[in-house]
mmCIF file of C-alpha atoms in Angstrom:
data_model
loop_
_atom_site.group_PDB
_atom_site.id
_atom_site.type_symbol
_atom_site.label_atom_id
_atom_site.label_comp_id
_atom_site.label_asym_id
_atom_site.label_seq_id
_atom_site.Cartn_x
_atom_site.Cartn_y
_atom_site.Cartn_z
ATOM 1 C CA UNK A 1136 107.159 128.442 124.673
ATOM 2 C CA UNK A 1137 107.358 124.918 122.979
ATOM 3 C CA UNK A 1138 107.347 123.216 126.369
ATOM 4 C CA UNK A 1139 104.387 125.206 127.628
ATOM 5 C CA UNK A 1140 102.479 124.410 124.374
ATOM 6 C CA UNK A 1141 103.061 120.700 124.865
ATOM 7 C CA UNK A 1142 101.884 120.674 128.383
ATOM 8 C CA UNK A 1143 98.677 122.469 127.559
ATOM 9 C CA UNK A 1144 98.080 120.278 124.661
ATOM 10 C CA UNK A 1145 98.719 117.135 126.611
ATOM 11 C CA UNK A 1146 96.102 118.428 129.193
ATOM 12 C CA UNK A 1147 93.642 119.096 126.544
ATOM 13 C CA UNK A 1148 94.043 115.872 124.833
ATOM 14 C CA UNK A 1149 92.391 113.970 127.668
ATOM 15 C CA UNK A 1150 89.352 116.096 127.189
ATOM 16 C CA UNK A 1151 88.928 115.176 123.421
ATOM 17 C CA UNK A 1152 88.439 118.848 122.348
ATOM 18 C CA UNK A 1153 89.695 120.543 119.223
ATOM 19 C CA UNK A 1154 92.555 122.875 119.917
ATOM 20 C CA UNK A 1155 93.068 126.313 118.190
ATOM 21 C CA UNK A 1156 95.730 128.878 118.427
ATOM 22 C CA UNK A 1157 94.848 132.618 118.673
ATOM 23 C CA UNK A 1158 97.126 135.066 116.650
ATOM 24 C CA UNK A 1159 100.093 136.519 118.451
ATOM 25 C CA UNK A 1160 100.269 139.816 120.154
ATOM 26 C CA UNK A 1161 102.632 141.029 117.294
ATOM 27 C CA UNK A 1162 100.220 140.056 114.660
ATOM 28 C CA UNK A 1163 97.371 141.672 116.371
ATOM 29 C CA UNK A 1164 99.083 145.011 117.048
ATOM 30 C CA UNK A 1165 100.503 145.215 113.677
ATOM 31 C CA UNK A 1166 97.137 144.776 112.146
ATOM 32 C CA UNK A 1167 98.360 141.628 110.083
ATOM 33 C CA UNK A 1168 95.384 139.501 111.624
ATOM 34 C CA UNK A 1169 92.328 139.941 113.709
ATOM 35 C CA UNK A 1170 91.589 138.271 117.186
ATOM 36 C CA UNK A 1171 89.024 136.025 115.665
ATOM 37 C CA UNK A 1172 91.490 134.493 113.101
ATOM 38 C CA UNK A 1173 91.755 131.230 114.894
ATOM 39 C CA UNK A 1174 93.869 128.339 113.260
ATOM 40 C CA UNK A 1175 93.746 124.690 114.300
ATOM 41 C CA UNK A 1176 96.702 123.444 116.449
ATOM 42 C CA UNK A 1177 99.115 121.379 114.268
ATOM 43 C CA UNK A 1178 101.999 119.205 114.728
ATOM 44 C CA UNK A 1179 104.188 121.996 113.567
ATOM 45 C CA UNK A 1180 103.274 123.908 116.805
ATOM 46 C CA UNK A 1181 104.922 121.198 118.887
ATOM 47 C CA UNK A 1182 107.880 120.061 116.756
ATOM 48 C CA UNK A 1183 109.970 123.081 117.331
ATOM 49 C CA UNK A 1184 111.688 122.759 113.974
ATOM 50 C CA UNK A 1185 111.150 123.317 110.345
ATOM 51 C CA UNK A 1186 108.917 121.135 108.338
ATOM 52 C CA UNK A 1187 110.360 118.635 105.863
ATOM 53 C CA UNK A 1188 108.163 118.600 102.912
ATOM 54 C CA UNK A 1189 107.306 115.416 101.157
ATOM 55 C CA UNK A 1190 108.628 114.748 97.599
ATOM 56 C CA UNK A 1191 105.444 114.136 95.599
ATOM 57 C CA UNK A 1192 107.394 112.249 92.889
ATOM 58 C CA UNK A 1193 108.543 109.565 95.398
ATOM 59 C CA UNK A 1194 105.047 109.160 96.852
ATOM 60 C CA UNK A 1195 103.043 109.203 93.570
ATOM 61 C CA UNK A 1196 103.990 105.714 92.417
ATOM 62 C CA UNK A 1197 102.712 104.281 95.748
ATOM 63 C CA UNK A 1198 99.584 106.295 95.975
ATOM 64 C CA UNK A 1199 98.045 107.438 92.673
ATOM 65 C CA UNK A 1200 95.165 105.136 91.665
ATOM 66 C CA UNK A 1201 95.992 102.717 94.671
ATOM 67 C CA UNK A 1202 94.015 101.571 97.589
ATOM 68 C CA UNK A 1203 95.819 103.089 100.566
ATOM 69 C CA UNK A 1204 95.414 102.491 104.211
ATOM 70 C CA UNK A 1205 96.651 104.735 107.051
ATOM 71 C CA UNK A 1206 96.679 103.654 110.660
ATOM 72 C CA UNK A 1207 96.507 106.236 113.516
ATOM 73 C CA UNK A 1208 94.887 108.505 110.891
ATOM 74 C CA UNK A 1209 93.453 110.954 113.364
ATOM 75 C CA UNK A 1210 96.770 111.588 115.251
ATOM 76 C CA UNK A 1211 98.989 114.530 114.561
ATOM 77 C CA UNK A 1212 101.288 112.777 112.194
ATOM 78 C CA UNK A 1213 98.737 110.242 110.832
ATOM 79 C CA UNK A 1214 96.335 113.103 109.782
ATOM 80 C CA UNK A 1215 99.280 115.041 108.069
ATOM 81 C CA UNK A 1216 100.062 111.749 106.072
ATOM 82 C CA UNK A 1217 96.296 111.673 105.080
ATOM 83 C CA UNK A 1218 96.426 115.341 103.793
ATOM 84 C CA UNK A 1219 99.480 114.523 101.770
ATOM 85 C CA UNK A 1220 98.152 111.269 100.375
ATOM 86 C CA UNK A 1221 94.827 112.817 99.478
ATOM 87 C CA UNK A 1222 96.539 115.379 97.095
ATOM 88 C CA UNK A 1223 98.041 112.354 95.033
ATOM 89 C CA UNK A 1224 94.535 110.993 94.216
ATOM 90 C CA UNK A 1225 94.482 107.341 95.562
ATOM 91 C CA UNK A 1226 91.592 105.283 94.235
ATOM 92 C CA UNK A 1227 90.601 104.813 98.087
ATOM 93 C CA UNK A 1228 91.950 106.138 101.185
ATOM 94 C CA UNK A 1229 91.063 103.904 104.281
ATOM 95 C CA UNK A 1230 91.607 105.646 107.735
ATOM 96 C CA UNK A 1231 92.045 103.418 110.826
ATOM 97 C CA UNK A 1232 91.871 105.316 113.938
ATOM 98 C CA UNK A 1233 90.711 104.301 117.685
ATOM 99 C CA UNK A 1234 89.789 107.948 118.750
ATOM 100 C CA UNK A 1235 86.380 108.761 117.360
ATOM 101 C CA UNK A 1236 86.461 112.575 117.564
ATOM 102 C CA UNK A 1237 89.902 112.461 115.709
ATOM 103 C CA UNK A 1238 88.576 110.202 113.120
ATOM 104 C CA UNK A 1239 85.494 112.397 112.555
ATOM 105 C CA UNK A 1240 87.555 115.546 112.206
ATOM 106 C CA UNK A 1241 90.095 114.101 109.869
ATOM 107 C CA UNK A 1242 87.333 112.587 107.751
ATOM 108 C CA UNK A 1243 85.318 115.959 107.481
ATOM 109 C CA UNK A 1244 88.706 117.766 106.394
ATOM 110 C CA UNK A 1245 89.619 115.150 103.669
ATOM 111 C CA UNK A 1246 86.119 115.114 102.262
ATOM 112 C CA UNK A 1247 86.409 118.667 101.517
ATOM 113 C CA UNK A 1248 89.789 118.284 99.803
ATOM 114 C CA UNK A 1249 89.368 115.094 97.853
ATOM 115 C CA UNK A 1250 88.497 114.824 94.195
ATOM 116 C CA UNK A 1251 85.387 113.100 93.197
ATOM 117 C CA UNK A 1252 87.164 109.971 92.098
ATOM 118 C CA UNK A 1253 88.767 109.399 95.496
ATOM 119 C CA UNK A 1254 86.719 107.222 97.954
ATOM 120 C CA UNK A 1255 87.260 107.491 101.693
ATOM 121 C CA UNK A 1256 86.453 104.738 104.263
ATOM 122 C CA UNK A 1257 86.709 105.370 107.822
ATOM 123 C CA UNK A 1258 87.194 102.479 110.377
ATOM 124 C CA UNK A 1259 86.957 103.060 114.236
ATOM 125 C CA UNK A 1260 89.239 100.558 115.513
ATOM 126 C CA UNK A 1261 92.810 99.540 116.567
ATOM 127 C CA UNK A 1262 95.683 97.818 115.009
ATOM 128 C CA UNK A 1263 95.477 95.664 118.017
ATOM 129 C CA UNK A 1264 92.481 93.849 116.426
ATOM 130 C CA UNK A 1265 93.940 91.396 113.843
ATOM 131 C CA UNK A 1266 90.613 90.229 112.602
ATOM 132 C CA UNK A 1267 89.682 93.871 111.776
ATOM 133 C CA UNK A 1268 92.798 94.380 109.829
ATOM 134 C CA UNK A 1269 92.519 90.949 108.017
ATOM 135 C CA UNK A 1270 88.971 91.745 107.011
ATOM 136 C CA UNK A 1271 89.774 95.255 105.929
ATOM 137 C CA UNK A 1272 92.825 94.323 103.789
ATOM 138 C CA UNK A 1273 90.887 91.374 102.113
ATOM 139 C CA UNK A 1274 87.640 93.035 101.350
ATOM 140 C CA UNK A 1275 89.291 96.564 100.198
ATOM 141 C CA UNK A 1276 92.098 94.809 98.371
ATOM 142 C CA UNK A 1277 94.668 97.241 100.124
ATOM 143 C CA UNK A 1278 97.837 98.073 98.150
ATOM 144 C CA UNK A 1279 99.714 100.218 100.453
ATOM 145 C CA UNK A 1280 99.677 100.531 104.202
ATOM 146 C CA UNK A 1281 101.036 103.619 105.987
ATOM 147 C CA UNK A 1282 101.452 102.191 109.528
ATOM 148 C CA UNK A 1283 101.805 105.135 111.720
ATOM 149 C CA UNK A 1284 103.389 104.718 115.166
ATOM 150 C CA UNK A 1285 105.031 108.053 115.135
ATOM 151 C CA UNK A 1286 104.988 109.854 118.523
ATOM 152 C CA UNK A 1287 105.231 113.695 118.711
ATOM 153 C CA UNK A 1288 107.686 115.061 121.511
ATOM 154 C CA UNK A 1289 105.031 115.352 124.161
ATOM 155 C CA UNK A 1290 104.533 111.651 124.133
ATOM 156 C CA UNK A 1291 108.143 110.668 123.997
ATOM 157 C CA UNK A 1292 108.400 109.551 127.704
ATOM 158 C CA UNK A 1293 105.098 107.778 127.599
ATOM 159 C CA UNK A 1294 105.318 103.971 127.216
ATOM 160 C CA UNK A 1295 107.027 103.877 123.708
ATOM 161 C CA UNK A 1296 106.688 100.143 123.524
ATOM 162 C CA UNK A 1297 103.077 99.897 124.384
ATOM 163 C CA UNK A 1298 100.851 97.071 122.903
ATOM 164 C CA UNK A 1299 99.630 99.282 120.071
ATOM 165 C CA UNK A 1300 103.069 99.917 118.758
ATOM 166 C CA UNK A 1301 104.493 96.281 119.141
ATOM 167 C CA UNK A 1302 101.351 94.020 118.688
ATOM 168 C CA UNK A 1303 99.701 96.437 116.303
ATOM 169 C CA UNK A 1304 102.840 96.287 114.199
ATOM 170 C CA UNK A 1305 102.856 92.516 114.224
ATOM 171 C CA UNK A 1306 99.160 92.440 113.275
ATOM 172 C CA UNK A 1307 99.908 94.911 110.406
ATOM 173 C CA UNK A 1308 102.674 92.681 109.009
ATOM 174 C CA UNK A 1309 100.715 89.377 109.441
ATOM 175 C CA UNK A 1310 97.523 90.880 107.834
ATOM 176 C CA UNK A 1311 99.588 92.435 105.006
ATOM 177 C CA UNK A 1312 101.438 89.120 104.156
ATOM 178 C CA UNK A 1313 97.996 87.109 104.385
ATOM 179 C CA UNK A 1314 96.374 89.477 102.116
ATOM 180 C CA UNK A 1315 99.136 90.254 99.682
ATOM 181 C CA UNK A 1316 99.420 93.845 100.482
ATOM 182 C CA UNK A 1317 102.245 95.092 98.052
ATOM 183 C CA UNK A 1318 103.901 97.725 100.284
ATOM 184 C CA UNK A 1319 104.071 98.704 103.981
ATOM 185 C CA UNK A 1320 105.438 102.059 105.054
ATOM 186 C CA UNK A 1321 106.313 102.173 108.690
ATOM 187 C CA UNK A 1322 106.601 105.705 110.067
ATOM 188 C CA UNK A 1323 108.077 105.983 113.672
ATOM 189 C CA UNK A 1324 110.013 108.654 115.436
ATOM 190 C CA UNK A 1325 111.015 106.403 118.247
ATOM 191 C CA UNK A 1326 114.684 106.393 117.083
ATOM 192 C CA UNK A 1327 114.799 109.994 117.615
ATOM 193 C CA UNK A 1328 114.378 109.533 121.259
ATOM 194 C CA UNK A 1329 117.018 106.995 121.517
ATOM 195 C CA UNK A 1330 114.757 103.871 120.993
ATOM 196 C CA UNK A 1331 115.561 101.876 117.998
ATOM 197 C CA UNK A 1332 112.511 101.447 115.508
#
């Protein structure tokens, strides 16, 4: 079932469409839910394992009242990072994403969840663009960067060392040093697939 979901999701990703899951036959026949109870497709539907919940105490010191930037913010893992970060009330959350529909959807979702004190800035762009990163980190005075190069299982055989992962990471590090970013949190699942992070 997981493999079928991965293949379907992979095909639909190319079309830039939102993916939803219909309730199971068991849920429908038992009356627990109705056919129109759709839910957005999430990373948990691809992982095939239990979720490891974040520890809010560990995250709070890096996020609360800080200016936080998340790269790859519209992807499956990046968007979940944003959902967890917004709960901890950063002063500002900057989303960097190169896929426009993904950026739009996560921005809309976060606007509904954030407190009035939290500011959200969206940037359509790539970590391949050093000048964009340098300008963003300088003008926003970014405190913390969550650099997301994590890859879900469906992408594990696809060019793990592409330019966004390597050049983008170098650009993040250089822009962070140049602009005195206090902390970089690098998220990568590459090591899970036998590739050292």
